[in-house]
Short mmCIF file of C-alpha atoms and ligand atoms in Angstrom, two decimals:
data_model
loop_
_atom_site.label_atom_id
_atom_site.label_comp_id
_atom_site.label_asym_id
_atom_site.label_seq_id
_atom_site.Cartn_x
_atom_site.Cartn_y
_atom_site.Cartn_z
CA MET A 1 121.94 107.73 103.49
CA PRO A 2 120.70 108.50 107.00
CA TYR A 3 119.62 105.76 109.37
CA TYR A 4 116.80 105.95 111.92
CA LEU A 5 117.21 104.33 115.32
CA GLY A 6 114.53 102.81 117.55
CA LEU A 7 115.12 101.73 121.15
CA ASP A 8 112.82 99.37 123.02
CA SER A 9 113.09 99.14 126.80
CA SER A 10 111.00 96.05 127.51
CA THR A 11 110.53 93.88 130.60
CA GLN A 12 113.44 91.53 129.97
CA SER A 13 115.69 93.41 127.55
CA LEU A 14 116.74 96.67 125.94
CA SER A 15 116.98 96.57 122.14
CA ALA A 16 118.24 98.85 119.42
CA MET A 17 117.09 98.59 115.82
CA ALA A 18 118.15 100.91 113.00
CA ILE A 19 116.69 101.10 109.52
CA ASP A 20 117.80 102.54 106.21
CA PRO A 21 114.49 103.63 104.61
CA GLU A 22 116.04 104.06 101.17
CA SER A 23 117.34 100.53 100.84
CA GLY A 24 114.55 99.02 102.94
CA ARG A 25 117.12 97.28 105.13
CA VAL A 26 117.26 96.79 108.89
CA VAL A 27 120.90 97.76 109.45
CA LEU A 28 121.15 97.16 113.18
CA ASP A 29 119.42 94.73 115.54
CA GLU A 30 121.16 94.42 118.91
CA SER A 31 119.97 93.86 122.42
CA VAL A 32 120.95 93.49 126.05
CA ASN A 33 119.17 90.91 128.19
CA PHE A 34 118.86 92.12 131.77
CA GLY A 35 118.97 88.71 133.41
CA ARG A 36 121.92 87.41 131.40
CA ASP A 37 123.97 90.55 130.81
CA LEU A 38 123.38 92.42 134.05
CA PRO A 39 123.19 89.61 136.66
CA HIS A 40 124.18 91.95 139.52
CA TYR A 41 120.62 93.34 139.49
CA ALA A 42 119.32 89.91 140.59
CA SER A 43 116.50 90.16 138.09
CA PRO A 44 116.62 87.04 135.90
CA HIS A 45 113.34 88.01 134.22
CA GLY A 46 113.81 91.78 134.47
CA PHE A 47 112.21 92.30 137.87
CA LEU A 48 113.19 91.83 141.51
CA GLU A 49 112.11 88.87 143.59
CA ASN A 50 109.47 89.71 146.19
CA ALA A 51 107.88 87.44 148.80
CA ASN A 52 104.52 88.93 147.86
CA PRO A 53 103.65 87.64 144.35
CA ASN A 54 101.51 90.73 143.73
CA ILE A 55 104.49 93.08 144.07
CA LYS A 56 106.70 93.43 141.00
CA HIS A 57 109.37 96.12 140.89
CA SER A 58 112.54 96.66 138.87
CA ASN A 59 115.66 98.65 139.58
CA PRO A 60 115.55 101.61 137.16
CA LEU A 61 119.36 101.81 137.26
CA MET A 62 119.38 98.45 135.47
CA TRP A 63 117.69 100.14 132.50
CA VAL A 64 120.19 103.02 132.66
CA GLU A 65 123.19 100.70 132.78
CA ALA A 66 121.68 98.67 129.94
CA LEU A 67 121.65 101.77 127.74
CA ASP A 68 125.41 102.27 128.17
CA LEU A 69 126.05 98.55 127.68
CA LEU A 70 123.89 98.39 124.54
CA LEU A 71 125.39 101.46 122.86
CA GLY A 72 128.88 100.28 123.84
CA ARG A 73 128.19 96.96 122.11
CA VAL A 74 126.79 98.65 119.04
CA LYS A 75 129.87 100.85 118.77
CA ALA A 76 132.21 97.90 119.37
CA SER A 77 130.47 95.96 116.60
CA GLY A 78 131.71 98.62 114.15
CA PHE A 79 128.27 100.12 113.49
CA ASP A 80 128.66 103.80 112.72
CA LEU A 81 126.21 105.69 114.94
CA SER A 82 127.07 108.97 113.20
CA GLN A 83 124.80 107.74 110.37
CA VAL A 84 121.75 108.01 112.64
CA ALA A 85 119.65 111.08 111.82
CA ALA A 86 116.88 110.63 114.37
CA ILE A 87 115.96 108.43 117.33
CA SER A 88 112.69 107.40 118.91
CA GLY A 89 111.81 104.68 121.34
CA ALA A 90 109.37 102.60 123.34
CA GLY A 91 109.10 101.30 126.88
CA GLN A 92 107.17 98.64 128.75
CA GLN A 93 103.95 100.38 129.70
CA HIS A 94 102.68 101.62 133.09
CA GLY A 95 105.96 101.33 135.07
CA SER A 96 107.07 104.50 136.86
CA VAL A 97 110.38 106.10 137.86
CA TYR A 98 110.61 108.60 140.73
CA LEU A 99 113.12 111.46 140.82
CA GLY A 100 113.98 113.88 143.60
CA THR A 101 115.86 116.05 141.11
CA PRO A 102 114.09 116.57 137.78
CA LEU A 103 116.29 115.65 134.85
CA SER A 104 115.95 119.23 133.61
CA GLU A 105 117.89 120.33 136.71
CA ALA A 106 120.44 117.53 136.75
CA GLY A 107 122.98 119.25 134.51
CA GLU A 108 124.95 117.61 131.75
CA PHE A 109 125.99 113.98 132.29
CA PRO A 110 129.84 113.93 132.43
CA VAL A 111 131.20 111.70 129.67
CA SER A 112 133.81 110.22 132.02
CA VAL A 113 131.18 108.92 134.47
CA ALA A 114 128.97 105.87 133.78
CA LEU A 115 125.41 107.07 133.16
CA ARG A 116 124.13 104.92 136.00
CA ASP A 117 126.36 106.75 138.49
CA SER A 118 125.11 110.15 137.27
CA VAL A 119 121.46 109.06 137.52
CA ALA A 120 121.59 107.18 140.86
CA PRO A 121 121.66 110.31 143.07
CA LEU A 122 118.63 111.76 141.26
CA LEU A 123 116.24 108.96 142.29
CA SER A 124 113.81 109.44 145.15
CA ARG A 125 112.68 105.82 145.05
CA ALA A 126 115.11 102.94 144.59
CA THR A 127 112.71 100.75 142.66
CA ALA A 128 110.14 101.21 139.91
CA PRO A 129 106.81 99.38 140.07
CA ILE A 130 106.25 97.69 136.70
CA TRP A 131 103.24 96.48 134.73
CA MET A 132 103.26 93.05 136.41
CA ASP A 133 102.46 94.58 139.80
CA SER A 134 98.95 93.84 141.04
CA SER A 135 99.19 95.11 144.61
CA THR A 136 96.90 98.15 144.37
CA THR A 137 93.36 96.76 144.43
CA ALA A 138 92.26 98.80 147.48
CA ILE A 139 93.96 101.91 146.08
CA CYS A 140 92.07 101.49 142.80
CA SER A 141 88.76 101.55 144.69
CA GLU A 142 89.82 104.71 146.52
CA ILE A 143 90.61 106.54 143.29
CA ALA A 144 87.46 105.36 141.55
CA GLY A 145 85.36 106.23 144.58
CA ALA A 146 86.73 109.76 144.73
CA VAL A 147 85.72 110.59 141.16
CA GLY A 148 82.30 108.94 141.02
CA GLY A 149 83.11 105.29 140.30
CA ASP A 150 84.83 103.15 137.69
CA ALA A 151 82.24 104.05 135.04
CA VAL A 152 83.52 107.63 135.22
CA VAL A 153 87.18 106.55 135.15
CA THR A 154 86.44 104.38 132.11
CA ARG A 155 84.57 107.14 130.29
CA VAL A 156 87.43 109.62 130.84
CA THR A 157 90.53 107.43 130.50
CA GLY A 158 89.36 104.44 128.41
CA SER A 159 90.05 101.94 131.22
CA ARG A 160 88.65 101.33 134.69
CA THR A 161 91.14 101.77 137.52
CA ILE A 162 93.68 99.02 136.93
CA GLU A 163 96.20 97.69 139.46
CA ARG A 164 99.25 98.01 137.21
CA PHE A 165 98.37 101.44 135.81
CA THR A 166 100.59 104.30 136.89
CA GLY A 167 98.05 106.43 138.80
CA PRO A 168 97.17 103.71 141.32
CA GLN A 169 100.88 102.88 141.67
CA ILE A 170 101.68 106.53 142.39
CA ARG A 171 98.91 106.72 144.98
CA LYS A 172 100.23 103.59 146.69
CA PHE A 173 103.68 105.21 146.95
CA TYR A 174 102.10 108.40 148.35
CA ARG A 175 100.08 106.40 150.92
CA GLU A 176 102.93 104.14 152.01
CA GLU A 177 105.87 106.56 151.84
CA PRO A 178 104.44 110.08 152.13
CA ALA A 179 107.81 111.67 152.95
CA ASN A 180 109.48 110.12 149.90
CA TYR A 181 106.51 111.06 147.74
CA ALA A 182 106.88 114.65 148.98
CA LYS A 183 110.59 114.57 148.03
CA THR A 184 109.70 113.33 144.54
CA ARG A 185 109.64 116.17 142.06
CA GLU A 186 109.29 114.27 138.80
CA ILE A 187 107.58 111.00 137.89
CA HIS A 188 108.24 109.31 134.56
CA LEU A 189 106.92 106.37 132.63
CA VAL A 190 109.66 103.98 131.51
CA SER A 191 109.31 105.47 128.02
CA SER A 192 109.69 109.11 129.06
CA PHE A 193 112.48 108.19 131.49
CA MET A 194 114.56 106.54 128.76
CA ALA A 195 113.85 109.46 126.43
CA SER A 196 114.96 111.87 129.17
CA LEU A 197 118.32 110.11 129.42
CA LEU A 198 118.88 110.58 125.70
CA VAL A 199 118.06 114.28 125.64
CA GLY A 200 119.66 114.92 129.03
CA THR A 201 116.62 116.79 130.30
CA SER A 202 113.02 116.04 131.37
CA ALA A 203 111.21 114.46 128.42
CA PRO A 204 107.40 114.57 128.38
CA ILE A 205 105.11 111.55 128.49
CA ASP A 206 103.35 110.93 125.16
CA THR A 207 99.61 110.41 124.84
CA GLY A 208 100.02 106.84 123.48
CA ASP A 209 101.69 105.54 126.65
CA GLY A 210 100.07 108.21 128.87
CA ALA A 211 96.68 106.59 128.26
CA GLY A 212 97.87 103.69 130.43
CA MET A 213 98.05 105.77 133.60
CA ASN A 214 94.36 106.15 134.64
CA LEU A 215 95.11 109.87 134.46
CA LEU A 216 94.77 110.95 130.84
CA ASP A 217 91.51 112.42 129.59
CA LEU A 218 91.30 110.85 126.12
CA ALA A 219 88.92 113.47 124.78
CA THR A 220 91.20 116.43 125.56
CA ALA A 221 94.61 114.67 125.55
CA THR A 222 95.42 116.36 128.87
CA PHE A 223 95.77 114.95 132.37
CA SER A 224 92.40 115.01 134.13
CA ARG A 225 92.37 117.42 137.05
CA ASP A 226 89.91 115.26 139.01
CA LEU A 227 91.97 112.12 138.57
CA LEU A 228 95.23 113.91 139.40
CA GLU A 229 93.65 115.14 142.64
CA ALA A 230 92.15 111.74 143.46
CA THR A 231 95.57 110.13 142.92
CA ALA A 232 98.02 112.17 145.00
CA PRO A 233 98.54 115.78 146.11
CA GLY A 234 100.68 118.01 143.92
CA LEU A 235 100.83 115.39 141.17
CA VAL A 236 100.12 117.91 138.44
CA ASP A 237 103.57 119.46 138.99
CA LYS A 238 105.41 116.15 138.94
CA LEU A 239 104.26 114.77 135.58
CA PRO A 240 105.97 115.97 132.40
CA GLY A 241 103.62 116.17 129.40
CA PRO A 242 101.47 114.89 127.90
CA VAL A 243 102.50 115.55 124.28
CA PRO A 244 101.56 113.96 120.94
CA SER A 245 103.64 110.90 120.06
CA THR A 246 105.18 112.73 117.11
CA GLN A 247 106.65 115.50 119.28
CA LYS A 248 110.32 116.37 118.79
CA LEU A 249 111.97 116.36 122.19
CA GLY A 250 115.26 117.98 121.24
CA GLN A 251 118.80 116.95 120.47
CA LEU A 252 120.75 113.98 121.73
CA ALA A 253 122.77 114.83 124.88
CA ARG A 254 126.48 115.46 124.48
CA TYR A 255 127.22 112.37 126.61
CA PHE A 256 126.06 110.07 123.78
CA VAL A 257 127.62 112.12 121.02
CA GLU A 258 131.06 112.03 122.61
CA LYS A 259 130.95 108.54 124.02
CA TYR A 260 129.36 106.65 121.15
CA GLY A 261 130.02 108.75 118.06
CA PHE A 262 126.55 110.05 117.21
CA GLN A 263 126.37 113.27 115.20
CA PRO A 264 125.96 116.42 117.29
CA GLY A 265 122.36 117.60 116.82
CA THR A 266 120.83 114.13 116.29
CA SER A 267 117.08 114.58 116.82
CA VAL A 268 115.15 112.66 119.44
CA TYR A 269 111.37 112.17 119.17
CA ALA A 270 108.89 111.27 121.90
CA PHE A 271 109.05 107.70 123.16
CA THR A 272 105.81 105.75 123.54
CA GLY A 273 104.58 102.48 125.09
CA ASP A 274 105.79 99.17 123.69
CA ASN A 275 102.30 98.19 122.51
CA PRO A 276 101.51 101.47 120.71
CA SER A 277 104.99 101.21 119.18
CA SER A 278 104.28 97.64 118.05
CA LEU A 279 101.08 98.79 116.37
CA ILE A 280 103.32 100.89 114.11
CA GLY A 281 106.00 98.20 113.78
CA MET A 282 103.37 95.72 112.61
CA GLY A 283 102.10 98.17 110.00
CA ALA A 284 98.73 97.98 111.73
CA SER A 285 98.05 101.62 112.59
CA ALA A 286 94.96 101.72 110.34
CA PRO A 287 91.90 99.67 111.39
CA GLY A 288 91.37 96.32 109.67
CA CYS A 289 93.49 93.69 111.35
CA ALA A 290 94.36 92.67 114.88
CA VAL A 291 97.81 92.06 116.32
CA VAL A 292 98.68 89.30 118.78
CA SER A 293 101.96 89.96 120.55
CA LEU A 294 103.44 86.95 122.33
CA GLY A 295 105.99 88.24 124.82
CA THR A 296 106.48 88.32 128.56
CA SER A 297 102.91 89.59 128.47
CA ASP A 298 100.65 88.45 125.68
CA THR A 299 98.63 91.30 124.21
CA VAL A 300 95.91 91.58 121.59
CA PHE A 301 95.51 95.00 120.04
CA ALA A 302 94.17 96.86 117.02
CA ALA A 303 93.69 100.37 115.71
CA MET A 304 90.14 101.44 116.59
CA ARG A 305 87.59 102.83 114.20
CA GLU A 306 86.13 104.77 117.11
CA PRO A 307 86.90 104.71 120.82
CA LYS A 308 84.85 102.05 122.59
CA THR A 309 85.30 100.72 126.12
CA ASP A 310 85.12 97.21 127.56
CA PRO A 311 82.00 96.70 129.72
CA GLN A 312 83.77 93.83 131.50
CA GLY A 313 86.56 96.23 132.45
CA TYR A 314 89.54 94.26 131.13
CA GLY A 315 90.23 96.02 127.86
CA HIS A 316 91.90 99.40 127.41
CA VAL A 317 92.00 102.29 125.00
CA PHE A 318 95.47 103.71 124.35
CA GLY A 319 96.65 106.41 121.95
CA ASN A 320 97.58 105.24 118.45
CA PRO A 321 100.90 106.98 117.71
CA ALA A 322 99.74 107.50 114.12
CA GLY A 323 96.63 109.34 115.37
CA GLY A 324 93.36 108.15 116.92
CA PHE A 325 93.13 105.26 119.34
CA MET A 326 93.95 101.58 119.75
CA SER A 327 92.34 98.82 121.78
CA LEU A 328 94.45 96.55 123.98
CA ILE A 329 93.92 93.52 126.16
CA CYS A 330 96.87 92.29 128.20
CA PHE A 331 97.54 88.87 129.76
CA ALA A 332 100.24 88.47 132.40
CA ASN A 333 100.56 84.71 131.85
CA GLY A 334 102.31 84.91 128.50
CA SER A 335 105.76 83.53 127.74
CA LEU A 336 106.57 82.72 131.35
CA ALA A 337 103.55 80.36 131.47
CA ARG A 338 104.56 78.67 128.19
CA GLU A 339 108.15 78.33 129.43
CA ARG A 340 106.95 76.96 132.75
CA VAL A 341 104.96 74.17 131.08
CA ALA A 342 107.81 73.39 128.66
CA LYS A 343 110.23 73.14 131.58
CA ASP A 344 107.86 71.04 133.71
CA VAL A 345 107.46 68.46 130.94
CA GLY A 346 111.11 68.66 129.82
CA TYR A 347 110.44 69.92 126.27
CA ASP A 348 112.60 72.20 124.18
CA TRP A 349 110.67 74.39 121.69
CA GLU A 350 111.01 71.81 118.95
CA ALA A 351 109.43 69.11 121.08
CA PHE A 352 106.79 71.61 122.21
CA THR A 353 105.88 72.34 118.60
CA ARG A 354 105.86 68.67 117.65
CA ALA A 355 103.54 67.93 120.56
CA ILE A 356 101.06 70.48 119.24
CA LEU A 357 101.32 69.73 115.53
CA GLU A 358 101.83 65.96 115.55
CA GLU A 359 100.95 64.41 118.87
CA THR A 360 97.68 66.12 119.83
CA LYS A 361 94.59 67.42 118.03
CA PRO A 362 92.60 70.67 118.13
CA GLY A 363 90.35 70.56 121.19
CA ASN A 364 93.00 68.49 123.05
CA ALA A 365 90.61 65.51 123.48
CA GLY A 366 88.68 67.61 125.97
CA ASN A 367 91.67 68.41 128.20
CA LEU A 368 91.33 71.96 129.47
CA MET A 369 93.82 74.07 131.40
CA LEU A 370 93.44 77.34 133.28
CA PRO A 371 96.95 78.70 132.73
CA PHE A 372 97.37 81.24 135.53
CA PHE A 373 100.82 80.59 136.98
CA VAL A 374 101.27 84.18 138.23
CA PRO A 375 98.57 86.68 139.29
CA GLU A 376 96.55 87.54 136.19
CA MET A 377 94.95 90.80 135.07
CA THR A 378 92.66 89.27 132.40
CA PRO A 379 90.70 87.77 134.10
CA LYS A 380 91.56 89.42 137.39
CA LEU A 381 93.16 86.83 139.68
CA LEU A 382 95.26 88.03 142.57
CA ALA A 383 96.65 84.59 143.35
CA PRO A 384 97.98 82.02 140.88
CA ALA A 385 95.23 79.51 139.94
CA VAL A 386 96.52 76.76 137.67
CA LYS A 387 93.78 74.19 137.17
CA ARG A 388 93.46 71.19 134.85
CA PHE A 389 90.35 69.33 133.85
CA GLY A 390 90.19 66.25 131.66
CA SER A 391 91.84 62.85 131.44
CA GLN A 392 93.55 61.56 134.58
CA ALA A 393 97.07 61.73 133.07
CA PHE A 394 96.46 65.37 132.09
CA VAL A 395 95.12 66.33 135.51
CA GLU A 396 98.11 64.64 137.15
CA GLY A 397 100.49 66.48 134.83
CA LYS A 398 101.81 63.29 133.19
CA ASP A 399 100.52 63.81 129.66
CA ALA A 400 103.32 66.04 128.40
CA ALA A 401 102.00 66.58 124.87
CA ALA A 402 98.50 67.48 126.06
CA LEU A 403 99.97 69.91 128.59
CA ALA A 404 101.92 71.72 125.85
CA ARG A 405 98.79 72.05 123.73
CA GLY A 406 96.70 72.80 126.81
CA VAL A 407 98.54 75.95 127.85
CA VAL A 408 98.53 77.40 124.33
CA GLU A 409 94.87 76.56 123.65
CA ALA A 410 93.80 78.12 126.94
CA GLN A 411 95.77 81.28 126.17
CA ALA A 412 94.18 81.52 122.71
CA LEU A 413 90.68 80.92 124.10
CA SER A 414 91.23 83.61 126.71
CA MET A 415 92.46 86.08 124.09
CA GLN A 416 89.43 85.43 121.93
CA TYR A 417 86.92 85.58 124.78
CA HIS A 418 88.35 88.76 126.25
CA SER A 419 88.51 90.63 122.95
CA ARG A 420 84.79 90.27 122.14
CA TRP A 421 84.09 93.83 123.35
CA ILE A 422 85.94 95.30 120.38
CA GLY A 423 83.01 94.02 118.31
CA GLU A 424 85.03 92.78 115.33
CA THR A 425 85.78 89.20 114.30
CA PRO A 426 89.28 89.36 112.86
CA THR A 427 89.90 87.30 109.73
CA LEU A 428 93.60 88.19 109.77
CA LEU A 429 95.83 88.10 112.82
CA LEU A 430 99.34 89.53 112.65
CA VAL A 431 101.45 87.74 115.23
CA THR A 432 104.68 89.08 116.73
CA GLY A 433 106.95 88.47 119.73
CA GLY A 434 109.39 85.67 120.53
CA ALA A 435 106.80 82.88 120.47
CA SER A 436 105.60 83.89 116.99
CA ARG A 437 108.47 81.76 115.68
CA ASN A 438 106.67 78.71 117.04
CA ARG A 439 104.60 77.12 114.27
CA GLY A 440 102.50 75.10 116.72
CA ILE A 441 101.36 78.19 118.60
CA LEU A 442 100.47 79.89 115.31
CA GLN A 443 98.36 76.89 114.27
CA VAL A 444 96.42 76.94 117.54
CA LEU A 445 95.72 80.67 117.08
CA ALA A 446 94.51 80.03 113.52
CA ASP A 447 92.22 77.21 114.66
CA VAL A 448 90.78 78.98 117.71
CA PHE A 449 90.21 82.32 115.94
CA GLN A 450 89.40 80.71 112.56
CA ALA A 451 91.61 83.40 111.07
CA GLU A 452 94.61 83.56 108.77
CA ILE A 453 97.86 84.12 110.66
CA ARG A 454 100.75 86.13 109.27
CA THR A 455 104.03 87.12 110.89
CA LEU A 456 106.58 89.76 109.94
CA LYS A 457 110.20 89.13 109.08
CA THR A 458 111.36 91.37 111.92
CA GLY A 459 110.95 89.81 115.34
CA ASN A 460 110.93 92.93 117.52
CA SER A 461 107.97 94.98 116.32
CA SER A 462 108.22 97.45 119.18
CA ALA A 463 111.82 98.42 118.36
CA LEU A 464 110.97 98.46 114.65
CA GLY A 465 107.96 100.68 115.36
CA ALA A 466 110.26 103.10 117.18
CA ALA A 467 112.65 103.21 114.22
CA LEU A 468 109.73 103.76 111.82
CA ARG A 469 108.42 106.58 114.00
CA ALA A 470 111.88 108.20 113.97
CA ALA A 471 111.91 107.95 110.16
CA GLN A 472 108.40 109.34 109.83
CA ALA A 473 108.89 112.24 112.25
CA GLY A 474 112.56 112.92 111.55
CA GLY A 475 112.90 111.98 107.89
CA GLY A 476 109.47 112.92 106.51
CA TYR A 477 108.70 109.38 105.31
CA ALA A 478 105.04 108.33 105.07
CA PHE A 479 104.02 105.38 107.25
CA ALA A 480 102.45 103.64 104.21
CA ASP A 481 105.83 103.65 102.40
CA LEU A 482 107.69 102.53 105.50
CA TYR A 483 105.19 99.70 106.06
CA ALA A 484 105.62 98.49 102.49
CA ARG A 485 109.38 98.29 103.02
CA PHE A 486 109.63 97.04 106.60
CA ALA A 487 106.31 95.69 107.85
CA ALA A 488 105.15 93.47 105.00
CA PRO A 489 104.07 90.00 106.16
CA ASN A 490 106.64 87.29 105.64
CA PRO A 491 105.65 85.82 102.24
CA ASP A 492 106.93 82.39 103.26
CA LEU A 493 104.67 81.96 106.22
CA LYS A 494 100.90 81.90 106.16
CA VAL A 495 99.02 79.71 108.63
CA THR A 496 95.37 78.99 107.96
CA PRO A 497 92.81 77.11 110.08
CA ALA A 498 93.14 73.36 109.71
CA PRO A 499 90.18 71.87 107.79
CA GLY A 500 87.34 70.78 110.04
CA THR A 501 88.34 72.91 113.02
CA GLU A 502 85.34 75.29 112.87
CA ARG A 503 83.53 73.43 115.64
CA ALA A 504 86.61 71.89 117.35
CA TYR A 505 86.58 74.45 120.13
CA ASP A 506 82.85 74.80 120.81
CA ASP A 507 82.93 72.51 123.81
CA LEU A 508 86.28 73.65 125.21
CA ARG A 509 85.31 77.31 124.78
CA ALA A 510 82.05 76.86 126.70
CA ARG A 511 83.82 75.00 129.51
CA PHE A 512 86.62 77.56 129.64
CA VAL A 513 84.12 80.39 130.04
CA ALA A 514 82.22 78.46 132.72
CA GLU A 515 85.46 77.81 134.64
CA LEU A 516 86.39 81.49 134.45
CA GLY A 517 82.99 82.27 135.96
CA ALA A 518 83.61 79.73 138.73
CA LEU A 519 87.00 81.33 139.51
CA GLY A 520 85.00 84.35 140.54
C1 XUL B 1 100.03 96.48 128.54
C2 XUL B 1 100.99 95.87 129.48
C3 XUL B 1 102.17 95.12 128.96
C4 XUL B 1 103.44 95.96 129.08
C5 XUL B 1 104.70 95.14 128.93
O1 XUL B 1 98.95 97.08 129.16
O2 XUL B 1 100.85 95.97 130.68
O3 XUL B 1 101.98 94.68 127.66
O4 XUL B 1 103.41 97.04 128.20
O5 XUL B 1 105.00 94.78 127.69
#
């Protein structure tokens, strides 16, 4: 029976997941961690150190080398890649890769040469700005100003101009390095770049991920001429796509067939953003429930009944790969903030969970944290601003258990506050990402949102979503059938609000909102 393969190129790792739709089994789940497995890129968390905390770039060759390493591992594990009938994938959103030679002109990758060495000479920019970059505030104003203001940008693209979005990042490159911009002939998102490697030619950007560029006109699913012009000269000729997320890109390049044993003619379908892909992987592509993804970034997203925009300017509208649109709110202080607190107080995840479930109570006895360890996009904070209010021991950082609860409660309050614009009060939250294994975090989400929490059996919903999309587009399976087999909530885990917690957050919520206001 054929398998369907999904790849997920995320901030800290590259993963491969394969499914067998007939048996309902995940037959492959493998990944490469950039920091651990590719230490020579000096990117312990998937990005390069920079003295300016607002600048976050990665080396795109790290992602290329990771692809060879990952497929090499899969092959070495004995998994038979010739069983794979179709491939799709996902990438961290907004990041961009710059090529002086379009992949369509690069020629076939020689099987005897590591992919990284074939790709290196094609780059016109050594690094790729990623979604964590927040260095383009002035550039955002320039773009918005040129097209009539952020209200216009929001109406056309579903988001105001946003620092991490690809258009502002491209304009920054054009302004700072005009000669290198002029030499650049093709600009990819991480998703379309990875897809291009697989097909050995230029793969188009899909509308799901393309909506995170401040360039896509959502109503026409084409790049907006005005925004292209306001962003950088000649940009229209440098961007491949956009195409629907279900688009077949072509056949897998010979490099992968010969090196890793795939079947000649294996189909490759458009890659999309990690969040749109997760929407599919969570079985949430129809409106009705919200997803909370706890990863390097925390995100809250849901399929939308109709496109709506956030008057506060933090939320986004992206393409739903199953058709229509999805809402998304993204928080930069996700897992790295939780890990930071755990490390500061010397907790492992078990102690962290115990602190939440056994040693502290909902509302944290009035101890409130503003958990912004790195520059934040929601709310917009260009400099880290960690603040603590409450008992003396908490303020001084000595109350370890309250600090563990404090960071998680603040994150949950922020998610809830910043998703009000969607206009729905979710009664069911599907939670995914590494931290969804943590029972304490799930309980806080249940109590703050007063919603039932469910998780899926599969941890990596973005990679699973990619595999499901490959099966839907390449194998003719219906999403509803695939969801029933792969995206059903884990029957053994249902977290409900603890009794008496309805009012437990009234005070903390009001103070949190007031403190956000005071931050400016
Ligand atoms: C979404 C966002 C992040 C990245 C990385 O807008 O910036 O969630 O996709 O996962």
